[in-house]
Amino acid sequence: MLTEREKQVLKLLCLSNSEIAQRLNITARTVKAHVHHIFNKLACSNRLEATVIAIKKGIIQAQEVYTDE
């Protein structure tokens, strides 16, 4: 359902687009496009909802989600 890159972005959604871009060595504009595709594919409208849906559907594991702790 999601591409590998979209999954990488999804795991970092608690960060800003520019922070995600820096970590993945892509542009913030590309991150924005990935986030848009993630929202469309998961039928959601925000980052928290996308993360919860992805975990519930088994797309990613909860321990894979980046936290700043």
XYZ file of N, CA, C and O in Angstrom:
276
model
N 0.813 -1.203 0.000
C 0.000 0.000 0.000
C 0.855 1.266 0.000
O 0.717 2.099 -0.867
N 1.749 1.388 0.965
C 2.673 2.531 0.998
C 4.027 2.100 0.440
O 4.448 0.964 0.649
N 4.701 3.028 -0.214
C 6.050 2.736 -0.691
C 7.003 2.690 0.504
O 6.675 3.160 1.599
N 8.183 2.150 0.288
C 9.175 2.100 1.365
C 9.531 3.504 1.839
O 9.679 3.735 3.040
N 9.659 4.446 0.921
C 9.989 5.823 1.298
C 8.851 6.444 2.100
O 9.091 7.135 3.095
N 7.617 6.183 1.710
C 6.475 6.699 2.467
C 6.470 6.125 3.876
O 6.165 6.834 4.841
N 6.843 4.869 4.020
C 6.932 4.266 5.356
C 8.023 4.937 6.178
O 7.856 5.167 7.380
N 9.136 5.262 5.544
C 10.212 5.966 6.243
C 9.726 7.318 6.742
O 10.006 7.706 7.886
N 9.010 8.039 5.886
C 8.464 9.351 6.267
C 7.439 9.176 7.381
O 7.447 9.918 8.371
N 6.581 8.201 7.246
C 5.539 7.938 8.237
C 6.125 7.736 9.628
O 5.598 8.232 10.621
N 7.210 7.022 9.712
C 7.855 6.745 10.997
C 8.419 8.007 11.649
O 8.680 8.025 12.843
N 8.590 9.066 10.861
C 9.179 10.312 11.358
C 8.180 11.456 11.440
O 8.570 12.613 11.616
N 6.895 11.180 11.338
C 5.891 12.235 11.240
C 5.811 13.154 12.452
O 5.218 14.224 12.364
N 6.417 12.791 13.567
C 6.401 13.696 14.720
C 7.379 14.855 14.522
O 7.346 15.837 15.258
N 8.218 14.758 13.503
C 9.163 15.824 13.173
C 8.569 16.758 12.125
O 7.603 16.404 11.455
N 9.167 17.911 11.964
C 8.737 18.835 10.913
C 9.195 18.304 9.558
O 10.092 17.450 9.482
N 8.595 18.819 8.503
C 8.996 18.403 7.153
C 10.472 18.659 6.912
O 11.161 17.828 6.317
N 10.971 19.789 7.385
C 12.388 20.093 7.160
C 13.292 19.138 7.935
O 14.346 18.732 7.444
N 12.880 18.737 9.136
C 13.670 17.777 9.911
C 13.651 16.398 9.256
O 14.688 15.723 9.204
N 12.490 15.994 8.762
C 12.387 14.716 8.053
C 13.279 14.751 6.817
O 14.020 13.807 6.545
N 13.199 15.840 6.082
C 14.006 15.995 4.865
C 15.487 15.854 5.173
O 16.217 15.160 4.459
N 15.913 16.491 6.231
C 17.330 16.439 6.615
C 17.741 15.010 6.962
O 18.798 14.538 6.538
N 16.923 14.300 7.712
C 17.245 12.923 8.116
C 17.290 11.968 6.929
O 18.084 11.035 6.908
N 16.387 12.188 5.947
C 16.306 11.273 4.801
C 17.074 11.771 3.584
O 17.056 11.134 2.533
N 17.721 12.928 3.721
C 18.512 13.513 2.644
C 17.664 13.751 1.386
O 18.071 13.393 0.272
N 16.483 14.330 1.590
C 15.592 14.726 0.505
C 15.116 16.144 0.795
O 15.415 16.692 1.863
N 14.391 16.750 -0.121
C 13.922 18.113 0.107
C 12.636 18.122 0.930
O 11.891 17.142 0.956
N 12.376 19.246 1.578
C 11.140 19.406 2.343
C 9.930 19.318 1.415
O 8.868 18.818 1.814
N 10.079 19.769 0.195
C 8.989 19.681 -0.780
C 8.657 18.221 -1.096
O 7.493 17.845 -1.224
N 9.674 17.396 -1.187
C 9.462 15.964 -1.426
C 8.776 15.332 -0.223
O 7.869 14.512 -0.378
N 9.188 15.727 0.976
C 8.530 15.224 2.188
C 7.056 15.603 2.160
O 6.189 14.771 2.443
N 6.766 16.844 1.810
C 5.381 17.305 1.748
C 4.561 16.438 0.790
O 3.423 16.064 1.090
N 5.138 16.090 -0.342
C 4.455 15.230 -1.312
C 4.213 13.846 -0.727
O 3.123 13.272 -0.869
N 5.209 13.292 -0.042
C 5.055 11.979 0.588
C 3.957 12.012 1.653
O 3.135 11.096 1.734
N 3.944 13.066 2.461
C 2.921 13.194 3.502
C 1.535 13.259 2.864
O 0.599 12.597 3.320
N 1.411 14.009 1.804
C 0.138 14.107 1.079
C -0.311 12.728 0.587
O -1.469 12.345 0.759
N 0.611 11.965 0.005
C 0.284 10.624 -0.486
C -0.095 9.688 0.665
O -1.021 8.884 0.537
N 0.609 9.800 1.773
C 0.300 8.986 2.953
C -1.121 9.278 3.427
O -1.909 8.363 3.679
N -1.460 10.563 3.544
C -2.805 10.946 3.984
C -3.862 10.404 3.035
O -4.890 9.888 3.480
N -3.625 10.504 1.743
C -4.591 9.991 0.768
C -4.744 8.480 0.865
O -5.859 7.960 0.866
N -3.629 7.766 0.941
C -3.669 6.315 0.972
C -4.299 5.773 2.252
O -4.938 4.720 2.234
N -4.115 6.489 3.352
C -4.665 6.039 4.631
C -6.002 6.708 4.946
O -6.586 6.440 6.004
N -6.472 7.556 4.051
C -7.760 8.251 4.221
C -7.822 8.982 5.564
O -8.730 8.777 6.374
N -6.812 9.817 5.797
C -6.771 10.583 7.035
C -6.368 12.018 6.738
O -6.052 12.355 5.597
N -6.372 12.857 7.771
C -6.109 14.270 7.528
C -5.039 14.881 8.423
O -4.777 16.076 8.339
N -4.420 14.069 9.292
C -3.349 14.632 10.107
C -2.317 13.558 10.454
O -2.544 12.372 10.253
N -1.205 13.999 10.973
C -0.063 13.121 11.224
C -0.327 12.077 12.301
O 0.059 10.921 12.153
N -0.985 12.484 13.364
C -1.280 11.533 14.434
C -2.221 10.444 13.933
O -1.986 9.252 14.172
N -3.256 10.851 13.238
C -4.209 9.882 12.698
C -3.514 8.920 11.738
O -3.764 7.711 11.775
N -2.637 9.421 10.904
C -1.904 8.564 9.956
C -1.071 7.531 10.705
O -1.053 6.346 10.344
N -0.409 7.960 11.749
C 0.426 7.054 12.528
C -0.415 5.976 13.197
O -0.079 4.790 13.148
N -1.518 6.368 13.807
C -2.396 5.410 14.493
C -2.970 4.399 13.502
O -2.960 3.190 13.757
N -3.452 4.881 12.371
C -4.016 3.982 11.356
C -2.954 3.001 10.863
O -3.214 1.801 10.734
N -1.756 3.507 10.596
C -0.684 2.646 10.095
C -0.312 1.568 11.103
O -0.068 0.415 10.723
N -0.307 1.900 12.370
C -0.004 0.907 13.402
C -1.136 -0.117 13.481
O -0.893 -1.328 13.510
N -2.370 0.355 13.496
C -3.522 -0.557 13.578
C -3.590 -1.505 12.388
O -3.980 -2.665 12.524
N -3.199 -1.026 11.202
C -3.234 -1.859 9.997
C -1.982 -2.723 9.853
O -1.875 -3.501 8.919
N -1.032 -2.556 10.752
C 0.182 -3.356 10.703
C 1.181 -2.899 9.646
O 2.098 -3.638 9.295
N 1.025 -1.683 9.150
C 1.947 -1.146 8.147
C 3.298 -0.849 8.782
O 4.348 -1.077 8.179
N 3.258 -0.339 10.004
C 4.465 -0.113 10.798
C 4.182 -0.601 12.211
O 3.031 -0.768 12.608
N 5.239 -0.819 12.968
C 5.116 -1.213 14.360
C 5.264 0.028 15.237
O 5.999 0.950 14.893
N 4.605 0.032 16.372
C 4.649 1.193 17.265
C 6.089 1.550 17.657
O 6.440 2.734 17.720
N 6.926 0.552 17.874
C 8.299 0.827 18.296
C 9.151 1.425 17.166
O 10.235 1.925 17.414
N 8.653 1.398 15.931
C 9.383 1.982 14.809
C 9.164 3.496 14.706
O 9.924 4.177 14.023
N 8.132 3.992 15.344
C 7.801 5.411 15.256
C 8.830 6.204 16.029
O 9.112 5.917 17.202
N 9.386 7.213 15.389
C 10.417 8.036 16.015
C 9.794 8.916 17.088
O 8.756 9.545 16.883
N 10.429 8.964 18.239
C 10.072 9.914 19.280
C 11.352 10.622 19.700
O 12.446 10.082 19.572
N 11.220 11.783 20.203
C 12.378 12.584 20.576
C 12.787 12.340 22.026
O 13.396 13.181 22.648
N 12.457 11.195 22.549
C 12.779 10.888 23.939
C 14.089 10.158 24.051
O 14.530 9.452 23.237
